CSV table of C-alpha atoms and ligand atoms in Angstrom, one decimal:
chain,number,residue,atom,x,y,z
A,29,UNK,CA,23.1,-66.6,17.6
A,30,UNK,CA,20.1,-65.9,15.3
A,31,UNK,CA,18.0,-65.0,18.4
A,32,UNK,CA,20.6,-62.6,19.6
A,33,UNK,CA,20.7,-60.9,16.2
A,34,UNK,CA,17.0,-60.5,16.2
A,35,UNK,CA,16.6,-59.4,19.8
A,36,UNK,CA,19.0,-56.5,19.6
A,37,UNK,CA,17.2,-54.5,17.0
A,38,UNK,CA,13.9,-55.3,18.8
A,39,UNK,CA,15.3,-54.0,22.1
A,40,UNK,CA,16.7,-50.9,20.5
A,41,UNK,CA,13.4,-50.4,18.7
A,42,UNK,CA,11.5,-50.6,22.0
A,43,UNK,CA,14.0,-48.2,23.5
A,44,UNK,CA,13.5,-45.8,20.6
A,45,UNK,CA,9.7,-46.0,20.9
A,46,UNK,CA,10.0,-45.4,24.7
A,47,UNK,CA,12.3,-42.5,24.1
A,48,UNK,CA,9.9,-41.0,21.5
A,49,UNK,CA,6.9,-41.3,23.8
A,50,UNK,CA,8.8,-39.6,26.6
A,51,UNK,CA,9.8,-36.8,24.2
A,52,UNK,CA,6.3,-36.6,22.9
A,53,UNK,CA,4.7,-36.3,26.4
A,54,UNK,CA,7.3,-33.8,27.4
A,55,UNK,CA,6.5,-31.7,24.3
A,56,UNK,CA,2.8,-31.9,24.7
A,57,UNK,CA,3.2,-31.0,28.4
A,58,UNK,CA,5.3,-28.0,27.7
A,59,UNK,CA,3.2,-26.9,24.8
A,60,UNK,CA,0.0,-27.1,26.9
A,61,UNK,CA,1.7,-25.1,29.7
A,62,UNK,CA,3.2,-22.6,27.2
A,63,UNK,CA,0.1,-22.2,25.0
A,64,UNK,CA,-2.8,-21.5,27.3
A,65,UNK,CA,-4.6,-18.3,26.5
A,66,UNK,CA,-2.3,-15.7,28.0
A,67,UNK,CA,-3.5,-13.4,30.8
A,68,UNK,CA,-4.4,-9.9,29.8
A,69,UNK,CA,-2.3,-7.1,31.4
A,70,UNK,CA,-4.4,-5.0,33.8
A,71,UNK,CA,-3.5,-1.7,32.0
A,72,UNK,CA,-4.6,-3.2,28.7
A,73,UNK,CA,-7.9,-4.4,30.2
A,74,UNK,CA,-8.6,-1.0,31.6
A,75,UNK,CA,-7.7,0.7,28.3
A,76,UNK,CA,-10.1,-1.6,26.4
A,77,UNK,CA,-12.9,-1.1,29.0
A,78,UNK,CA,-12.6,2.6,28.8
A,79,UNK,CA,-12.6,2.5,25.0
A,80,UNK,CA,-15.7,0.3,25.1
A,81,UNK,CA,-17.4,2.8,27.5
A,82,UNK,CA,-17.1,5.6,24.9
A,83,UNK,CA,-18.9,3.7,22.2
A,84,UNK,CA,-22.4,2.4,21.6
A,85,UNK,CA,-23.9,-0.4,19.6
A,86,UNK,CA,-26.2,0.9,16.8
A,87,UNK,CA,-28.8,-1.8,16.6
A,88,UNK,CA,-30.1,-0.3,13.4
A,89,UNK,CA,-26.8,-0.8,11.6
A,90,UNK,CA,-27.7,-2.8,8.5
A,91,UNK,CA,-24.4,-3.8,6.8
A,92,UNK,CA,-24.4,-7.4,5.7
A,93,UNK,CA,-21.3,-8.1,7.8
A,94,UNK,CA,-22.7,-6.3,10.9
A,95,UNK,CA,-22.0,-8.3,14.1
A,96,UNK,CA,-21.6,-6.6,17.6
A,97,UNK,CA,-18.3,-8.1,18.8
A,98,UNK,CA,-18.1,-5.9,21.9
A,99,UNK,CA,-21.4,-7.0,23.2
A,100,UNK,CA,-19.9,-10.2,24.5
A,101,UNK,CA,-17.0,-8.4,26.3
A,102,UNK,CA,-17.2,-9.2,30.0
A,103,UNK,CA,-15.2,-7.3,32.6
A,104,UNK,CA,-14.8,-10.4,34.8
A,105,UNK,CA,-13.1,-12.5,32.1
A,106,UNK,CA,-9.6,-12.4,30.6
A,107,UNK,CA,-9.6,-9.8,27.9
A,108,UNK,CA,-7.4,-12.0,25.7
A,109,UNK,CA,-10.5,-14.2,25.2
A,110,UNK,CA,-12.7,-11.2,24.1
A,111,UNK,CA,-13.9,-11.2,20.5
A,112,UNK,CA,-11.7,-9.1,18.3
A,113,UNK,CA,-8.8,-9.0,20.8
A,114,UNK,CA,-5.5,-10.9,20.3
A,115,UNK,CA,-2.7,-11.0,22.8
A,116,UNK,CA,1.0,-11.8,22.6
A,117,UNK,CA,1.2,-15.5,23.7
A,118,UNK,CA,4.1,-14.9,26.0
A,119,UNK,CA,3.7,-11.4,27.4
A,120,UNK,CA,-0.1,-11.2,27.3
A,121,UNK,CA,0.1,-7.7,25.7
A,122,UNK,CA,-2.8,-6.9,23.4
A,123,UNK,CA,-1.3,-6.9,19.9
A,124,UNK,CA,-4.4,-6.8,17.7
A,125,UNK,CA,-7.8,-5.2,17.9
A,126,UNK,CA,-10.2,-6.1,15.1
A,127,UNK,CA,-13.6,-4.5,15.6
A,128,UNK,CA,-14.4,-4.4,11.9
A,129,UNK,CA,-18.1,-4.1,11.1
A,130,UNK,CA,-19.1,-4.2,14.8
A,131,UNK,CA,-22.1,-1.8,14.6
A,132,UNK,CA,-20.1,0.8,16.7
A,133,UNK,CA,-21.0,4.5,16.9
A,134,UNK,CA,-19.5,7.3,18.9
A,135,UNK,CA,-16.3,9.3,18.4
A,136,UNK,CA,-12.7,8.9,19.2
A,137,UNK,CA,-11.7,11.5,21.8
A,138,UNK,CA,-8.3,13.2,21.5
A,139,UNK,CA,-7.2,11.2,24.6
A,140,UNK,CA,-8.8,7.9,23.6
A,141,UNK,CA,-7.6,5.1,25.8
A,142,UNK,CA,-6.7,3.2,22.6
A,143,UNK,CA,-3.4,5.1,22.7
A,144,UNK,CA,-2.5,3.3,25.9
A,145,UNK,CA,-2.4,-0.1,24.1
A,146,UNK,CA,1.3,0.1,23.7
A,147,UNK,CA,1.8,-3.3,22.1
A,148,UNK,CA,-0.8,-2.8,19.4
A,149,UNK,CA,0.4,-4.0,15.9
A,150,UNK,CA,-2.9,-4.2,14.2
A,151,UNK,CA,-5.9,-2.0,14.5
A,152,UNK,CA,-9.0,-2.6,12.4
A,153,UNK,CA,-12.0,-0.4,13.0
A,154,UNK,CA,-13.3,-0.6,9.4
A,155,UNK,CA,-17.1,-0.4,8.7
A,156,UNK,CA,-18.3,1.3,11.8
A,157,UNK,CA,-20.0,4.7,12.2
A,158,UNK,CA,-17.7,7.1,14.1
A,159,UNK,CA,-18.5,10.7,13.9
A,160,UNK,CA,-16.0,13.5,14.0
A,161,UNK,CA,-12.3,13.5,13.1
A,162,UNK,CA,-9.4,11.1,13.6
A,163,UNK,CA,-7.7,12.3,16.7
A,164,UNK,CA,-4.0,13.1,16.7
A,165,UNK,CA,-2.0,10.7,18.8
A,166,UNK,CA,-1.8,7.5,16.8
A,167,UNK,CA,1.9,7.9,16.5
A,168,UNK,CA,2.1,6.8,20.2
A,169,UNK,CA,1.3,3.3,18.9
A,170,UNK,CA,4.9,2.9,17.7
A,171,UNK,CA,4.6,-0.8,16.8
A,172,UNK,CA,1.6,-0.4,14.5
A,173,UNK,CA,2.0,-2.2,11.2
A,174,UNK,CA,-1.7,-2.4,10.1
A,175,UNK,CA,-4.3,0.4,10.4
A,176,UNK,CA,-7.7,0.1,8.8
A,177,UNK,CA,-10.2,2.9,9.1
A,178,UNK,CA,-12.1,2.1,5.8
A,179,UNK,CA,-15.8,3.2,5.9
A,180,UNK,CA,-15.6,4.6,9.4
A,181,UNK,CA,-17.5,7.9,8.7
A,182,UNK,CA,-14.6,10.0,9.9
A,183,UNK,CA,-14.5,13.6,8.7
A,184,UNK,CA,-11.9,16.4,8.7
A,185,UNK,CA,-8.2,16.3,8.0
A,186,UNK,CA,-6.0,13.2,8.3
A,187,UNK,CA,-3.8,14.1,11.3
A,188,UNK,CA,-0.1,14.8,10.5
A,189,UNK,CA,1.0,12.3,13.1
A,190,UNK,CA,-0.4,9.3,11.1
A,191,UNK,CA,2.5,10.0,8.8
A,192,UNK,CA,4.9,9.2,11.6
A,193,UNK,CA,3.9,5.6,11.8
A,194,UNK,CA,7.0,4.5,10.0
A,195,UNK,CA,6.4,0.8,10.6
A,196,UNK,CA,3.1,0.7,8.8
A,197,UNK,CA,2.8,-2.0,6.1
A,198,UNK,CA,-0.9,-1.4,5.4
A,199,UNK,CA,-2.9,1.8,5.7
A,200,UNK,CA,-6.6,2.0,4.6
A,201,UNK,CA,-8.4,5.3,5.1
A,202,UNK,CA,-10.9,4.8,2.2
A,203,UNK,CA,-14.5,5.8,2.1
A,204,UNK,CA,-14.6,8.5,4.7
A,205,UNK,CA,-15.1,12.2,4.4
A,206,UNK,CA,-11.4,12.9,4.9
A,207,UNK,CA,-8.9,15.3,3.5
A,208,UNK,CA,-5.2,14.6,3.1
A,209,UNK,CA,-3.1,17.8,2.9
A,210,UNK,CA,0.0,18.1,0.9
A,211,UNK,CA,2.5,18.2,3.8
A,212,UNK,CA,1.1,15.2,5.6
A,213,UNK,CA,1.0,13.1,2.5
A,214,UNK,CA,4.5,14.1,1.5
A,215,UNK,CA,5.7,13.1,4.9
A,216,UNK,CA,3.9,9.7,4.7
A,217,UNK,CA,5.6,8.9,1.4
A,218,UNK,CA,9.0,9.6,2.9
A,219,UNK,CA,8.5,7.9,6.2
A,220,UNK,CA,6.7,4.7,5.3
A,221,UNK,CA,9.6,2.7,4.2
A,222,UNK,CA,7.9,-0.7,4.6
A,223,UNK,CA,4.5,0.1,3.1
A,224,UNK,CA,2.8,-2.5,0.9
A,225,UNK,CA,-0.9,-1.5,0.9
A,226,UNK,CA,-2.1,2.1,0.6
A,227,UNK,CA,-5.8,2.5,0.1
A,228,UNK,CA,-7.2,6.1,0.1
A,229,UNK,CA,-10.2,5.8,-2.2
A,230,UNK,CA,-12.5,8.8,-1.9
A,231,UNK,CA,-10.1,10.8,0.4
A,232,UNK,CA,-9.9,14.4,-0.9
A,233,UNK,CA,-6.3,14.8,-2.1
A,234,UNK,CA,-6.8,17.9,-4.2
A,235,UNK,CA,-3.8,19.6,-2.6
A,236,UNK,CA,-1.5,16.6,-3.1
A,237,UNK,CA,1.0,16.8,-6.0
A,238,UNK,CA,1.0,13.4,-7.8
A,239,UNK,CA,4.8,13.4,-8.2
A,240,UNK,CA,5.0,12.7,-4.5
A,241,UNK,CA,3.8,9.1,-5.2
A,242,UNK,CA,7.3,8.5,-6.6
A,243,UNK,CA,8.7,8.8,-3.0
A,244,UNK,CA,6.7,5.7,-1.9
A,245,UNK,CA,8.9,2.8,-1.1
A,246,UNK,CA,9.5,0.1,-3.8
A,247,UNK,CA,7.9,-2.5,-1.4
A,248,UNK,CA,4.5,-1.1,-2.6
A,249,UNK,CA,2.0,-3.8,-3.7
A,250,UNK,CA,-1.4,-2.1,-3.7
A,251,UNK,CA,-2.2,1.5,-4.5
A,252,UNK,CA,-5.9,2.5,-4.3
A,253,UNK,CA,-6.5,6.2,-5.0
A,254,UNK,CA,-9.9,6.1,-6.7
A,255,UNK,CA,-11.9,9.3,-6.8
A,256,UNK,CA,-9.4,11.4,-4.8
A,257,UNK,CA,-9.6,14.7,-6.7
A,258,UNK,CA,-6.0,14.2,-7.9
A,259,UNK,CA,-4.8,16.5,-10.7
A,260,UNK,CA,-1.6,16.6,-12.7
A,261,UNK,CA,1.1,14.2,-13.9
A,262,UNK,CA,1.2,10.8,-12.4
A,263,UNK,CA,4.7,9.3,-12.4
A,264,UNK,CA,5.1,6.5,-14.9
A,265,UNK,CA,7.7,4.9,-12.6
A,266,UNK,CA,5.0,3.6,-10.2
A,267,UNK,CA,4.0,1.0,-12.8
A,268,UNK,CA,7.6,-0.2,-12.6
A,269,UNK,CA,7.7,-0.7,-8.9
A,270,UNK,CA,9.1,-4.2,-8.5
A,271,UNK,CA,6.3,-5.7,-6.4
A,272,UNK,CA,3.3,-3.7,-7.6
A,273,UNK,CA,0.2,-5.9,-8.1
A,274,UNK,CA,-2.8,-3.6,-7.9
A,275,UNK,CA,-3.2,0.0,-9.0
A,276,UNK,CA,-6.6,1.8,-9.1
A,277,UNK,CA,-6.2,5.5,-10.2
A,278,UNK,CA,-9.8,5.7,-11.6
A,279,UNK,CA,-12.0,8.8,-11.5
A,280,UNK,CA,-9.2,11.5,-11.1
A,281,UNK,CA,-7.8,14.1,-13.4
A,282,UNK,CA,-4.4,12.5,-13.8
A,283,UNK,CA,-2.2,12.8,-16.9
A,284,UNK,CA,0.7,10.5,-17.8
A,285,UNK,CA,1.9,7.6,-19.9
A,286,UNK,CA,2.2,3.9,-19.6
A,287,UNK,CA,5.8,2.7,-19.4
A,288,UNK,CA,7.3,1.4,-22.6
A,289,UNK,CA,9.3,-1.3,-20.8
A,290,UNK,CA,10.1,-2.7,-17.4
A,291,UNK,CA,6.6,-3.1,-16.0
A,292,UNK,CA,6.2,-4.7,-12.6
A,293,UNK,CA,5.8,-8.4,-13.5
A,294,UNK,CA,3.4,-8.9,-10.6
A,295,UNK,CA,0.7,-6.6,-11.9
A,296,UNK,CA,-2.8,-8.2,-11.8
A,297,UNK,CA,-5.1,-5.2,-11.7
A,298,UNK,CA,-4.9,-1.8,-13.4
A,299,UNK,CA,-7.8,0.7,-13.4
A,300,UNK,CA,-7.1,4.0,-15.0
A,301,UNK,CA,-10.8,4.7,-16.0
A,302,UNK,CA,-11.7,8.4,-16.3
A,303,UNK,CA,-8.4,10.3,-16.3
A,304,UNK,CA,-6.3,12.0,-19.1
A,305,UNK,CA,-3.6,9.4,-19.7
A,306,UNK,CA,-2.1,9.8,-23.2
A,307,UNK,CA,0.2,8.1,-25.7
A,308,UNK,CA,0.0,4.7,-27.1
A,309,UNK,CA,-0.6,1.3,-25.4
A,310,UNK,CA,2.9,-0.1,-25.6
A,311,UNK,CA,3.6,-3.6,-27.0
A,312,UNK,CA,5.3,-4.3,-23.7
A,313,UNK,CA,1.8,-4.7,-22.2
A,314,UNK,CA,2.2,-8.2,-23.4
A,315,UNK,CA,4.7,-8.8,-20.6
A,316,UNK,CA,1.9,-8.6,-18.0
A,317,UNK,CA,1.4,-12.3,-17.8
A,318,UNK,CA,-0.5,-12.1,-14.5
A,319,UNK,CA,-3.0,-9.3,-15.4
A,320,UNK,CA,-6.7,-10.1,-14.9
A,321,UNK,CA,-8.3,-6.7,-15.0
A,322,UNK,CA,-7.3,-3.8,-17.3
A,323,UNK,CA,-9.5,-0.7,-17.6
A,324,UNK,CA,-8.1,2.1,-19.7
A,325,UNK,CA,-11.4,3.6,-20.7
A,326,UNK,CA,-12.2,7.4,-20.8
A,327,UNK,CA,-8.6,8.5,-21.3
A,328,UNK,CA,-6.8,10.0,-24.3
A,329,UNK,CA,-4.8,6.9,-25.5
A,330,UNK,CA,-4.2,6.8,-29.2
A,331,UNK,CA,-2.6,4.7,-31.9
A,332,UNK,CA,-2.8,1.0,-32.8
A,333,UNK,CA,-3.9,-1.6,-30.3
A,334,UNK,CA,-0.9,-3.9,-29.9
A,335,UNK,CA,-1.6,-7.5,-30.8
A,336,UNK,CA,0.3,-8.5,-27.6
A,337,UNK,CA,-2.8,-7.4,-25.7
A,338,UNK,CA,-4.7,-10.3,-27.0
A,339,UNK,CA,-2.1,-12.9,-25.9
A,340,UNK,CA,-2.7,-12.1,-22.2
A,341,UNK,CA,-4.1,-15.4,-21.0
A,342,UNK,CA,-5.2,-14.4,-17.5
A,343,UNK,CA,-7.2,-11.3,-18.6
A,344,UNK,CA,-10.9,-11.5,-17.8
A,345,UNK,CA,-11.8,-7.8,-17.9
A,346,UNK,CA,-10.6,-5.5,-20.7
A,347,UNK,CA,-12.2,-2.0,-21.1
A,348,UNK,CA,-10.8,0.4,-23.7
A,349,UNK,CA,-13.8,2.6,-24.6
A,350,UNK,CA,-13.7,6.4,-25.2
A,351,UNK,CA,-10.1,6.7,-26.3
A,352,UNK,CA,-8.7,7.4,-29.8
A,353,UNK,CA,-7.5,3.8,-30.3
A,354,UNK,CA,-7.6,2.1,-33.7
A,355,UNK,CA,-6.9,-1.3,-35.1
A,356,UNK,CA,-8.8,-4.5,-35.8
A,357,UNK,CA,-10.0,-6.6,-32.9
A,358,UNK,CA,-9.2,-10.2,-33.5
A,359,UNK,CA,-12.4,-12.0,-34.5
A,360,UNK,CA,-11.2,-15.1,-32.7
A,361,UNK,CA,-9.1,-14.7,-29.6
A,362,UNK,CA,-7.8,-17.9,-28.2
A,363,UNK,CA,-7.9,-18.5,-24.4
A,364,UNK,CA,-10.4,-15.7,-23.7
A,365,UNK,CA,-13.5,-17.7,-22.9
A,366,UNK,CA,-14.4,-15.6,-19.9
A,367,UNK,CA,-13.3,-12.2,-21.2
A,368,UNK,CA,-15.7,-9.3,-20.8
A,369,UNK,CA,-14.5,-7.3,-23.7
A,370,UNK,CA,-15.5,-3.7,-24.2
A,371,UNK,CA,-14.1,-1.1,-26.7
B,1654,LIG,C1,-19.3,-12.5,33.0
B,1654,LIG,O1,-18.5,-13.6,33.3
B,1654,LIG,C2,-18.8,-14.1,34.6
B,1654,LIG,C3,-17.8,-15.2,35.0
B,1654,LIG,O2,-17.6,-16.1,33.9
B,1654,LIG,C4,-20.3,-14.7,34.6
B,1654,LIG,O3,-20.6,-15.2,35.9
B,1654,LIG,C5,-21.2,-13.5,34.2
B,1654,LIG,O4,-22.5,-14.0,34.1
B,1654,LIG,C6,-20.8,-12.9,32.9
B,1654,LIG,N1,-21.6,-11.7,32.7
B,1654,LIG,C7,-22.2,-11.5,31.6
B,1654,LIG,C8,-23.0,-10.2,31.5
B,1654,LIG,O5,-22.2,-12.3,30.6
B,1655,LIG,C1,-19.0,-3.1,26.0
B,1655,LIG,O1,-19.9,-2.2,25.3
B,1655,LIG,C2,-21.1,-2.9,25.0
B,1655,LIG,C3,-22.0,-1.8,24.4
B,1655,LIG,O2,-21.3,-1.0,23.5
B,1655,LIG,C4,-21.8,-3.5,26.2
B,1655,LIG,O3,-22.9,-4.2,25.7
B,1655,LIG,C5,-20.9,-4.4,26.9
B,1655,LIG,O4,-21.5,-4.8,28.1
B,1655,LIG,C6,-19.6,-3.6,27.3
B,1655,LIG,N1,-18.7,-4.5,27.9
B,1655,LIG,C7,-18.0,-4.2,29.0
B,1655,LIG,C8,-17.2,-5.2,29.6
B,1655,LIG,O5,-18.0,-3.0,29.4
B,1656,LIG,C1,-10.3,12.5,28.3
B,1656,LIG,O1,-10.4,13.8,28.7
B,1656,LIG,C2,-11.7,14.1,29.2
B,1656,LIG,C3,-11.7,15.6,29.5
B,1656,LIG,O2,-10.9,16.3,28.6
B,1656,LIG,C4,-11.9,13.3,30.5
B,1656,LIG,O3,-13.2,13.6,31.0
B,1656,LIG,C5,-11.8,11.9,30.1
B,1656,LIG,O4,-11.9,11.1,31.3
B,1656,LIG,C6,-10.5,11.6,29.5
B,1656,LIG,N1,-10.5,10.2,29.0
B,1656,LIG,C7,-9.5,9.4,29.2
B,1656,LIG,C8,-9.7,8.0,28.6
B,1656,LIG,O5,-8.5,9.7,29.7
B,1657,LIG,C1,-24.1,7.3,12.0
B,1657,LIG,O1,-24.5,7.9,13.3
B,1657,LIG,C2,-25.1,9.1,13.2
B,1657,LIG,C3,-25.4,9.6,14.6
B,1657,LIG,O2,-24.1,9.6,15.3
B,1657,LIG,C4,-26.5,8.9,12.5
B,1657,LIG,O3,-27.1,10.2,12.4
B,1657,LIG,C5,-26.2,8.3,11.1
B,1657,LIG,O4,-27.4,8.1,10.5
B,1657,LIG,C6,-25.4,7.1,11.2
B,1657,LIG,N1,-25.0,6.6,9.9
B,1657,LIG,C7,-25.2,5.4,9.5
B,1657,LIG,C8,-24.8,5.1,8.1
B,1657,LIG,O5,-25.7,4.5,10.2
B,1658,LIG,C1,-9.8,-2.8,5.3
B,1658,LIG,O1,-11.0,-3.5,5.8
B,1658,LIG,C2,-11.9,-3.7,4.8
B,1658,LIG,C3,-13.2,-4.3,5.4
B,1658,LIG,O2,-12.9,-5.2,6.4
B,1658,LIG,C4,-11.3,-4.7,3.8
B,1658,LIG,O3,-12.2,-5.0,2.7
B,1658,LIG,C5,-10.0,-4.1,3.2
B,1658,LIG,O4,-9.4,-5.0,2.3
B,1658,LIG,C6,-9.1,-3.7,4.3
B,1658,LIG,N1,-8.0,-3.0,3.7
B,1658,LIG,C7,-6.7,-3.4,3.7
B,1658,LIG,C8,-5.7,-2.5,3.0
B,1658,LIG,O5,-6.4,-4.5,4.2
B,1659,LIG,C1,9.2,11.5,9.1
B,1659,LIG,O1,9.4,12.5,8.2
B,1659,LIG,C2,9.7,13.8,8.8
B,1659,LIG,C3,9.8,14.8,7.7
B,1659,LIG,O2,10.0,14.3,6.5
B,1659,LIG,C4,10.9,13.7,9.7
B,1659,LIG,O3,11.2,14.9,10.3
B,1659,LIG,C5,10.7,12.6,10.7
B,1659,LIG,O4,11.9,12.4,11.4
B,1659,LIG,C6,10.4,11.3,10.1
B,1659,LIG,N1,10.0,10.3,11.1
B,1659,LIG,C7,10.3,9.0,11.0
B,1659,LIG,C8,9.9,8.2,12.1
B,1659,LIG,O5,10.8,8.5,10.0
B,1660,LIG,C1,-11.5,19.0,-1.6
B,1660,LIG,O1,-10.8,19.9,-0.9
B,1660,LIG,C2,-10.7,21.2,-1.6
B,1660,LIG,C3,-9.7,22.1,-0.9
B,1660,LIG,O2,-10.0,22.1,0.5
B,1660,LIG,C4,-12.1,21.8,-1.7
B,1660,LIG,O3,-12.1,23.0,-2.4
B,1660,LIG,C5,-13.0,20.8,-2.4
B,1660,LIG,O4,-14.4,21.3,-2.4
B,1660,LIG,C6,-13.0,19.4,-1.8
B,1660,LIG,N1,-13.7,18.5,-2.6
B,1660,LIG,C7,-14.6,17.7,-2.2
B,1660,LIG,C8,-15.3,16.8,-3.2
B,1660,LIG,O5,-14.9,17.7,-1.0
B,1661,LIG,C1,13.5,-1.4,-14.0
B,1661,LIG,O1,12.9,-1.2,-12.7
B,1661,LIG,C2,13.7,-1.4,-11.6
B,1661,LIG,C3,12.9,-1.1,-10.3
B,1661,LIG,O2,11.7,-1.6,-10.3
B,1661,LIG,C4,14.9,-0.6,-11.7
B,1661,LIG,O3,15.8,-0.9,-10.6
B,1661,LIG,C5,15.6,-0.8,-13.0
B,1661,LIG,O4,16.7,0.2,-13.1
B,1661,LIG,C6,14.7,-0.5,-14.2
B,1661,LIG,N1,15.3,-0.8,-15.4
B,1661,LIG,C7,15.1,-0.1,-16.5
B,1661,LIG,C8,15.9,-0.5,-17.7
B,1661,LIG,O5,14.4,0.9,-16.5
B,1662,LIG,C1,8.7,-6.9,-22.7
B,1662,LIG,O1,8.1,-6.6,-23.9
B,1662,LIG,C2,9.0,-6.0,-24.8
B,1662,LIG,C3,8.3,-5.6,-26.1
B,1662,LIG,O2,7.3,-6.6,-26.4
B,1662,LIG,C4,10.1,-7.0,-25.1
B,1662,LIG,O3,11.1,-6.5,-26.0
B,1662,LIG,C5,10.8,-7.4,-23.8
B,1662,LIG,O4,11.8,-8.3,-24.0
B,1662,LIG,C6,9.8,-7.9,-22.8
B,1662,LIG,N1,10.4,-8.2,-21.5
B,1662,LIG,C7,10.8,-7.3,-20.5
B,1662,LIG,C8,11.3,-7.9,-19.3
B,1662,LIG,O5,10.7,-6.1,-20.7
B,1663,LIG,C1,-14.6,10.3,-22.4
B,1663,LIG,O1,-13.6,10.5,-21.4
B,1663,LIG,C2,-13.4,11.8,-20.8
B,1663,LIG,C3,-12.3,11.7,-19.8
B,1663,LIG,O2,-11.1,11.5,-20.4
B,1663,LIG,C4,-14.7,12.2,-20.2
B,1663,LIG,O3,-14.5,13.6,-19.7
B,1663,LIG,C5,-15.8,12.2,-21.2
B,1663,LIG,O4,-17.0,12.5,-20.6
B,1663,LIG,C6,-15.9,10.8,-21.8
B,1663,LIG,N1,-16.9,10.7,-22.8
B,1663,LIG,C7,-17.9,9.8,-22.8
B,1663,LIG,C8,-18.8,9.9,-23.9
B,1663,LIG,O5,-18.1,9.0,-21.9
């Protein structure tokens, strides 16, 4: 009787272990047969090879990050294994091309074979040396969600058709010799309904009317428009965009005010250095519990410094110089060990 009682659980335990090991080997079998590197599509391989043939590696490129990814590309191997190339695991379609900082030089022709990579979701060509303009045609890449042309040495106008990439979540055109005209930018703000990161530092936006920033979607997290020749009133509402974390408006000629309430509670970084923002620093600044960097220097702020400013525990950089602010700085500010403080 006692034996029987003990045997049963042991037998069922053995059965369970057997069952688990079958399931396990089945799973590892199927995952190893589903998860090998997918095979690159012939049309994608040919598009990548043609693209590669239009570019050169500049051995004198001296960026710290410089590493020539395309050098190892080999025609007789699966392009899904090439450095910088990522394929869809099931279909084998190329979905991401990351050639950031790869010492590339050359130019993108108006019919660049990049446009044939129909499955492309991410394209990162940042920190290379392309001469000439950004060709029109990127709107053919209808699935693109991430586009990074930062520091690519492009010149000329941003083509209107970039503004048709309505699925973009992230666009970085910073540090080129580019110009964004009013119509293209207006269209971008209306079409990009999923945008989270917009970085246009050093792009000439002298024709853009700053009120158009208000049409950006409320999904916006990062807005970088440093040194863009922007003039005029910047909409206060942007600081209230629900998800906003990072805003750099420095080195423009923008006027405007800080909001007196309802700031985005996610704000970590605000740089308004060298503009003509006016009015007071509202007490509600004390609501920015996540803020680490705040530079309001070289503006026209006036009035008393709110004491709430000195209760911001995460703040490490605070710059207020060259305004018309008054008030006593606390001689002893608690929780500010690392603060670089500059009035
Ligand atoms: C390309 O790959 C083939 C097959 O793996 C190999 O035999 C050949 O040496 C490679 N070529 C270069 C230039 O690395
Ligand atoms: C890609 O281009 C680089 C030079 O830009 C070259 O070294 C490499 O062999 C090329 N690879 C293929 C497969 O064409
Ligand atoms: C692009 O057009 C030029 C002539 O306009 C042609 O020589 C070249 O082969 C074309 N390139 C591609 C990738 O179709
Ligand atoms: C970029 O390439 C051009 C030639 O196409 C060259 O004159 C220039 O010095 C390069 N710039 C950098 C920063 O390497
Ligand atoms: C674009 O690429 C640069 C360099 O790789 C990177 O620092 C930057 O954060 C990227 N921009 C965005 C918006 O992801
Ligand atoms: C983009 O905006 C333009 C004008 O505002 C409009 O004609 C076009 O249909 C929009 N395209 C998309 C994909 O939203
Ligand atoms: C920006 O564009 C405007 C209008 O085309 C031009 O007058 C101005 O010189 C440009 N600014 C810079 C810094 O290139
Ligand atoms: C606060 O901002 C949100 C959008 O970020 C908006 O929906 C809401 O109406 C604003 N509330 C006030 C009181 O302004
Ligand atoms: C923000 O700060 C103001 C003034 O200090 C305060 O009245 C308000 O309750 C705070 N909270 C929000 C969500 O605005
Ligand atoms: C103070 O800021 C203004 C911009 O608002 C700038 O034009 C001026 O040069 C700055 N003064 C000093 C001394 O830095």
